[in-house]
PDB file of C-alpha atoms in Angstrom:
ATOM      1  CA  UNK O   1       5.717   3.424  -1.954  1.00 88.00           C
ATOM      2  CA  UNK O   2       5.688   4.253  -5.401  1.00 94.00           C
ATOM      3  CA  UNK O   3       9.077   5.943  -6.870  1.00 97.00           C
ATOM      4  CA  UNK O   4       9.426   8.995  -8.899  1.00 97.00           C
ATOM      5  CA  UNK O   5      10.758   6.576 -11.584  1.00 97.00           C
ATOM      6  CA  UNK O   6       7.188   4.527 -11.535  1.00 98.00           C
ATOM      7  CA  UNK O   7       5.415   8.014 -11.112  1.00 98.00           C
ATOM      8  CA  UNK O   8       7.359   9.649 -14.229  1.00 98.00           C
ATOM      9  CA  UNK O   9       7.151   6.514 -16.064  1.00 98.00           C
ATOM     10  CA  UNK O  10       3.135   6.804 -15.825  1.00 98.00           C
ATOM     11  CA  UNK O  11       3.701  10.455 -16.518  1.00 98.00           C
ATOM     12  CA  UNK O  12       5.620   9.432 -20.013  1.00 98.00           C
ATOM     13  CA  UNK O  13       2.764   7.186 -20.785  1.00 98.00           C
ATOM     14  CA  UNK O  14      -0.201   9.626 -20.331  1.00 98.00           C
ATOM     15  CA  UNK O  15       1.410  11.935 -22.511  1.00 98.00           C
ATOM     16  CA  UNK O  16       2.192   9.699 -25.580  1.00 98.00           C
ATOM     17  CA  UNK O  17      -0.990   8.460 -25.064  1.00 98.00           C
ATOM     18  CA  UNK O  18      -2.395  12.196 -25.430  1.00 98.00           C
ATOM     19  CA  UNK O  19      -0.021  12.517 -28.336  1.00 97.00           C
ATOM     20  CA  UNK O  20      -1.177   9.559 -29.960  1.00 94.00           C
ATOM     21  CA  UNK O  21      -2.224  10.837 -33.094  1.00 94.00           C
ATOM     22  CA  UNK O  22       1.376  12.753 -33.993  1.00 95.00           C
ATOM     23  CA  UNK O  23       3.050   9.588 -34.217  1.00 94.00           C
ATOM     24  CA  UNK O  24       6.976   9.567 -32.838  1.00 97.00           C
ATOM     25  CA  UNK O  25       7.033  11.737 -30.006  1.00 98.00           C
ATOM     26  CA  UNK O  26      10.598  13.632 -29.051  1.00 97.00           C
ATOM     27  CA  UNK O  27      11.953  12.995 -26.122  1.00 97.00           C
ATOM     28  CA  UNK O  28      12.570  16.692 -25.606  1.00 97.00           C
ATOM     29  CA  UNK O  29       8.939  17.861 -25.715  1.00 98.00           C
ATOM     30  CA  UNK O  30       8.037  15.235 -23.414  1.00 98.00           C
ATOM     31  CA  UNK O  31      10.162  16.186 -20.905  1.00 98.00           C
ATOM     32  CA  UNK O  32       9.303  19.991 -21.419  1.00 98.00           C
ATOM     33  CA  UNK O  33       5.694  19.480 -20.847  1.00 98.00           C
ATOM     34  CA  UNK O  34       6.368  16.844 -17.841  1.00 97.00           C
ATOM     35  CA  UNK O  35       8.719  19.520 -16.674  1.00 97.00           C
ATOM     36  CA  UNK O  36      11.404  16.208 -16.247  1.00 97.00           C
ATOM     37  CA  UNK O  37      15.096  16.113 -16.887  1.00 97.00           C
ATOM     38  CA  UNK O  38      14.851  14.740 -19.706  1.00 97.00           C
ATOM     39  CA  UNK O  39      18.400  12.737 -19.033  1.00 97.00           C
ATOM     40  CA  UNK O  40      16.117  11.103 -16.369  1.00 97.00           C
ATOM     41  CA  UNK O  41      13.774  10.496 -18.724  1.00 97.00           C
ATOM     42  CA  UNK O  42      16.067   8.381 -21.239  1.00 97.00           C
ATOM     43  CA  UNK O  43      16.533   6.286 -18.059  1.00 97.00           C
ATOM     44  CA  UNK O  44      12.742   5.536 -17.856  1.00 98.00           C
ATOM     45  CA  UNK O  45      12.110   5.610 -21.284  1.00 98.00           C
ATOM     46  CA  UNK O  46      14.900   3.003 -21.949  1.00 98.00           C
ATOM     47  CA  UNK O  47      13.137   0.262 -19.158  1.00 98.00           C
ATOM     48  CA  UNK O  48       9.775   1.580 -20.775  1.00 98.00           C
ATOM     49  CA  UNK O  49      11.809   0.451 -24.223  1.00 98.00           C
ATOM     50  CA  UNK O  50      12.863  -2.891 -22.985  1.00 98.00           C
ATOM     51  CA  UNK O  51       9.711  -3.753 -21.173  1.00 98.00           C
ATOM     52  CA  UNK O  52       7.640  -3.439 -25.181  1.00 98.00           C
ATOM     53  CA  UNK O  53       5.121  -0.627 -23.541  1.00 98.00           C
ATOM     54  CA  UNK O  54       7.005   1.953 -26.193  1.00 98.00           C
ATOM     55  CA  UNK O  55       9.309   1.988 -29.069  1.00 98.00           C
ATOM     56  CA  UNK O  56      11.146   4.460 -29.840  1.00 96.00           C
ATOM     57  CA  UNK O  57      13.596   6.043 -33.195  1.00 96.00           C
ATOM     58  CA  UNK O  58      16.389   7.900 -33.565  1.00 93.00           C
ATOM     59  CA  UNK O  59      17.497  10.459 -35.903  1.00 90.00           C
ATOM     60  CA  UNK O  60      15.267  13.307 -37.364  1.00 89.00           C
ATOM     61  CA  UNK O  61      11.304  12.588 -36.997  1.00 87.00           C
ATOM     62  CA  UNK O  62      12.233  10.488 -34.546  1.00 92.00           C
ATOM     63  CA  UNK O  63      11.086   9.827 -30.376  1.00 97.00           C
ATOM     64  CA  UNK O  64       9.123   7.390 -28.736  1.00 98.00           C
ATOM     65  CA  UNK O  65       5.539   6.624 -29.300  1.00 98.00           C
ATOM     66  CA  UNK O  66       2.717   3.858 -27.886  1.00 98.00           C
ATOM     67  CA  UNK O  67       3.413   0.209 -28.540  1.00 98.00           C
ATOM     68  CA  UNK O  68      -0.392  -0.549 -28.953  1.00 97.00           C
ATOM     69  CA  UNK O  69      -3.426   1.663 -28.074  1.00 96.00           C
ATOM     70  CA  UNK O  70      -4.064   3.694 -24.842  1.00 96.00           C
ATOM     71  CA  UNK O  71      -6.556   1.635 -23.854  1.00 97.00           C
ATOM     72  CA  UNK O  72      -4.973  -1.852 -23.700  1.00 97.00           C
ATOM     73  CA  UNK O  73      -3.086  -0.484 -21.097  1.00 98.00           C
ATOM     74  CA  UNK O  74      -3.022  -1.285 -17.040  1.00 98.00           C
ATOM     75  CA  UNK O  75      -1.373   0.786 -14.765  1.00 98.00           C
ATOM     76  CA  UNK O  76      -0.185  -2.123 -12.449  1.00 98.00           C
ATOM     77  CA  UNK O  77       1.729  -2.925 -15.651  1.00 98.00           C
ATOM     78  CA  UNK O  78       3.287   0.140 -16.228  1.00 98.00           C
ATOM     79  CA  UNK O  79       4.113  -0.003 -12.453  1.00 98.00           C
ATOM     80  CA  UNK O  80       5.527  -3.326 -12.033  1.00 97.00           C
ATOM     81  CA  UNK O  81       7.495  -3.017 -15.044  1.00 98.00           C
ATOM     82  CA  UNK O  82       9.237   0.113 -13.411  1.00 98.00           C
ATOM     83  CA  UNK O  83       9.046  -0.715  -9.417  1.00 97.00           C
ATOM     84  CA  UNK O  84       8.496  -4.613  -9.721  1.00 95.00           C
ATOM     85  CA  UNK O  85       5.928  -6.562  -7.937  1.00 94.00           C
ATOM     86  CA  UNK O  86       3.108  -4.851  -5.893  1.00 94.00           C
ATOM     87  CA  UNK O  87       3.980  -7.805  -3.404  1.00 93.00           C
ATOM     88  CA  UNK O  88       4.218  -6.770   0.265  1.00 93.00           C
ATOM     89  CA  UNK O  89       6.263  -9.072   1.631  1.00 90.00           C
ATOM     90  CA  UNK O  90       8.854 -12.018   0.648  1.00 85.00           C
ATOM     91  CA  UNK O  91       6.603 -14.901   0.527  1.00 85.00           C
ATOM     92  CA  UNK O  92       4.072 -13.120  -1.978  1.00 87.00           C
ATOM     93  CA  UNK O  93       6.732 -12.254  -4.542  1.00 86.00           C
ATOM     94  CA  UNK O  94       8.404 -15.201  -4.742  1.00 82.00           C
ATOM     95  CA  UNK O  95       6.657 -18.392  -4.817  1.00 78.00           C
ATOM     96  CA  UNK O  96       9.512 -20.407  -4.076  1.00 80.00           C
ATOM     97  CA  UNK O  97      10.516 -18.329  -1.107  1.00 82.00           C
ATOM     98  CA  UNK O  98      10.479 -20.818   2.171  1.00 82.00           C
ATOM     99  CA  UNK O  99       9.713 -18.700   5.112  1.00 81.00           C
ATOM    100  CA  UNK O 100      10.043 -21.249   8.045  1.00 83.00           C
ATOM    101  CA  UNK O 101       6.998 -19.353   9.653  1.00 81.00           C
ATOM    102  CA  UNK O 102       4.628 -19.612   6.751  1.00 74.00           C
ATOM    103  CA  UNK O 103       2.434 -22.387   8.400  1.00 80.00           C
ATOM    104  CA  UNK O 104       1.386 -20.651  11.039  1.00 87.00           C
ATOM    105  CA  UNK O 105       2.243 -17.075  10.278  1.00 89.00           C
ATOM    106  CA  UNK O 106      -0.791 -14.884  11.844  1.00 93.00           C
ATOM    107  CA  UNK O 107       0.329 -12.236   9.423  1.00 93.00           C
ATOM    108  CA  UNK O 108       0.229 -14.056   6.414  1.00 90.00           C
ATOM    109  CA  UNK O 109      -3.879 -13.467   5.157  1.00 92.00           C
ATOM    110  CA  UNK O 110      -3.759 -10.006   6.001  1.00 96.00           C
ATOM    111  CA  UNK O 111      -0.733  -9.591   3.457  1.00 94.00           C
ATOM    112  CA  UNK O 112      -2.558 -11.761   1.027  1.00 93.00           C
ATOM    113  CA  UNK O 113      -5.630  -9.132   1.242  1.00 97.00           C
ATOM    114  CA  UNK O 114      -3.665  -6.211   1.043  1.00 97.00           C
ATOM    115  CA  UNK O 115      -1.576  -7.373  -2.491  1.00 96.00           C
ATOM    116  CA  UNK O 116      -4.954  -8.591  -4.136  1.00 97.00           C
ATOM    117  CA  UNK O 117      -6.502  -4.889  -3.352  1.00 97.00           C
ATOM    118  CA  UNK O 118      -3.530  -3.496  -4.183  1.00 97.00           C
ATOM    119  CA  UNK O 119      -3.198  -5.433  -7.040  1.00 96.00           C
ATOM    120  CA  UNK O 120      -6.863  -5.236  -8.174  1.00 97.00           C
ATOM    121  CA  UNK O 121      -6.654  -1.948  -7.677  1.00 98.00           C
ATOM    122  CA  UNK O 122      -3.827  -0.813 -10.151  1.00 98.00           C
ATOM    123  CA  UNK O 123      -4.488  -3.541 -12.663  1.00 98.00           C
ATOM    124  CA  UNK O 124      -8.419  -2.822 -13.258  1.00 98.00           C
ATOM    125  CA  UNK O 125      -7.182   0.703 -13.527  1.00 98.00           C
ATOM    126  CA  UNK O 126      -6.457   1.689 -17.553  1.00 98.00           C
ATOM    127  CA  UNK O 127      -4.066   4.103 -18.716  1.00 98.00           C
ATOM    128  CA  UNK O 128      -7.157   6.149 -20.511  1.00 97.00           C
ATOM    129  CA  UNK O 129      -8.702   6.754 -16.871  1.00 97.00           C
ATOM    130  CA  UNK O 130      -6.054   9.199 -16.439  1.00 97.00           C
ATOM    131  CA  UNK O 131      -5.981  11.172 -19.370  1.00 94.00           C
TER     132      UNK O 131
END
């Protein structure tokens, strides 16, 4: 399950992205038209920060714009950066994991399928598709 942190993180990127053109972006009217606390949003914005997908400045004229365009974008990587991996189980997100069972796990394929749709699904998906 995605978390509201992933959810409001996409949320924060969708609207920079259809504020684009204003340049720095307060962190005020974001939250106002997200209708977020915005001290939850300094959280996400903060990861979002760390993780390159925004920058931000302080002071007057300052906020938080787009690190590069809208389009150059993936969801999956605006979700893994806030939720980490999309991986269903153990052995999936860790290659180094050693699952005594992995041999002859009957589970294993159908957890393989279900984190390349998943995956596929979120990372073919661009952050302009929303807007």
């Amino acid at each position: 399950m995605i978390s509201t942190k992933g959810r409001y993180a996409l949320r924060v990127m969708i609207d920079l992205a259809q504020h684009e053109k204003e340049g720095y972006i307060p962190l005020k009217d974001i939250a106002e038209r997200q209708d977020i606390s915005k001290k939850y949003l300094e959280i996400i914005v903060k990861e979002l920060v760390g993780g390159e997908m925004i920058q931000g400045v302080s002071g007057k004229g300052g906020g938080y714009m787009l690190s590069r365009k809208a389009s150059r974008y993936t969801v999956g990587e605006i979700i893994e950066l806030m939720e980490g991996t999309l991986a269903p189980v153990a052995c999936l997100k860790d290659k180094d994991y050693n699952c005594p069972r992995k041999k002859g796990c009957e589970t294993l394929a159908m957890w393989k399928e279900y984190y390349k749709i998943t995956h596929n699904f979120f990372y073919k998906k661009k952050l302009t598709e929303l807007l």
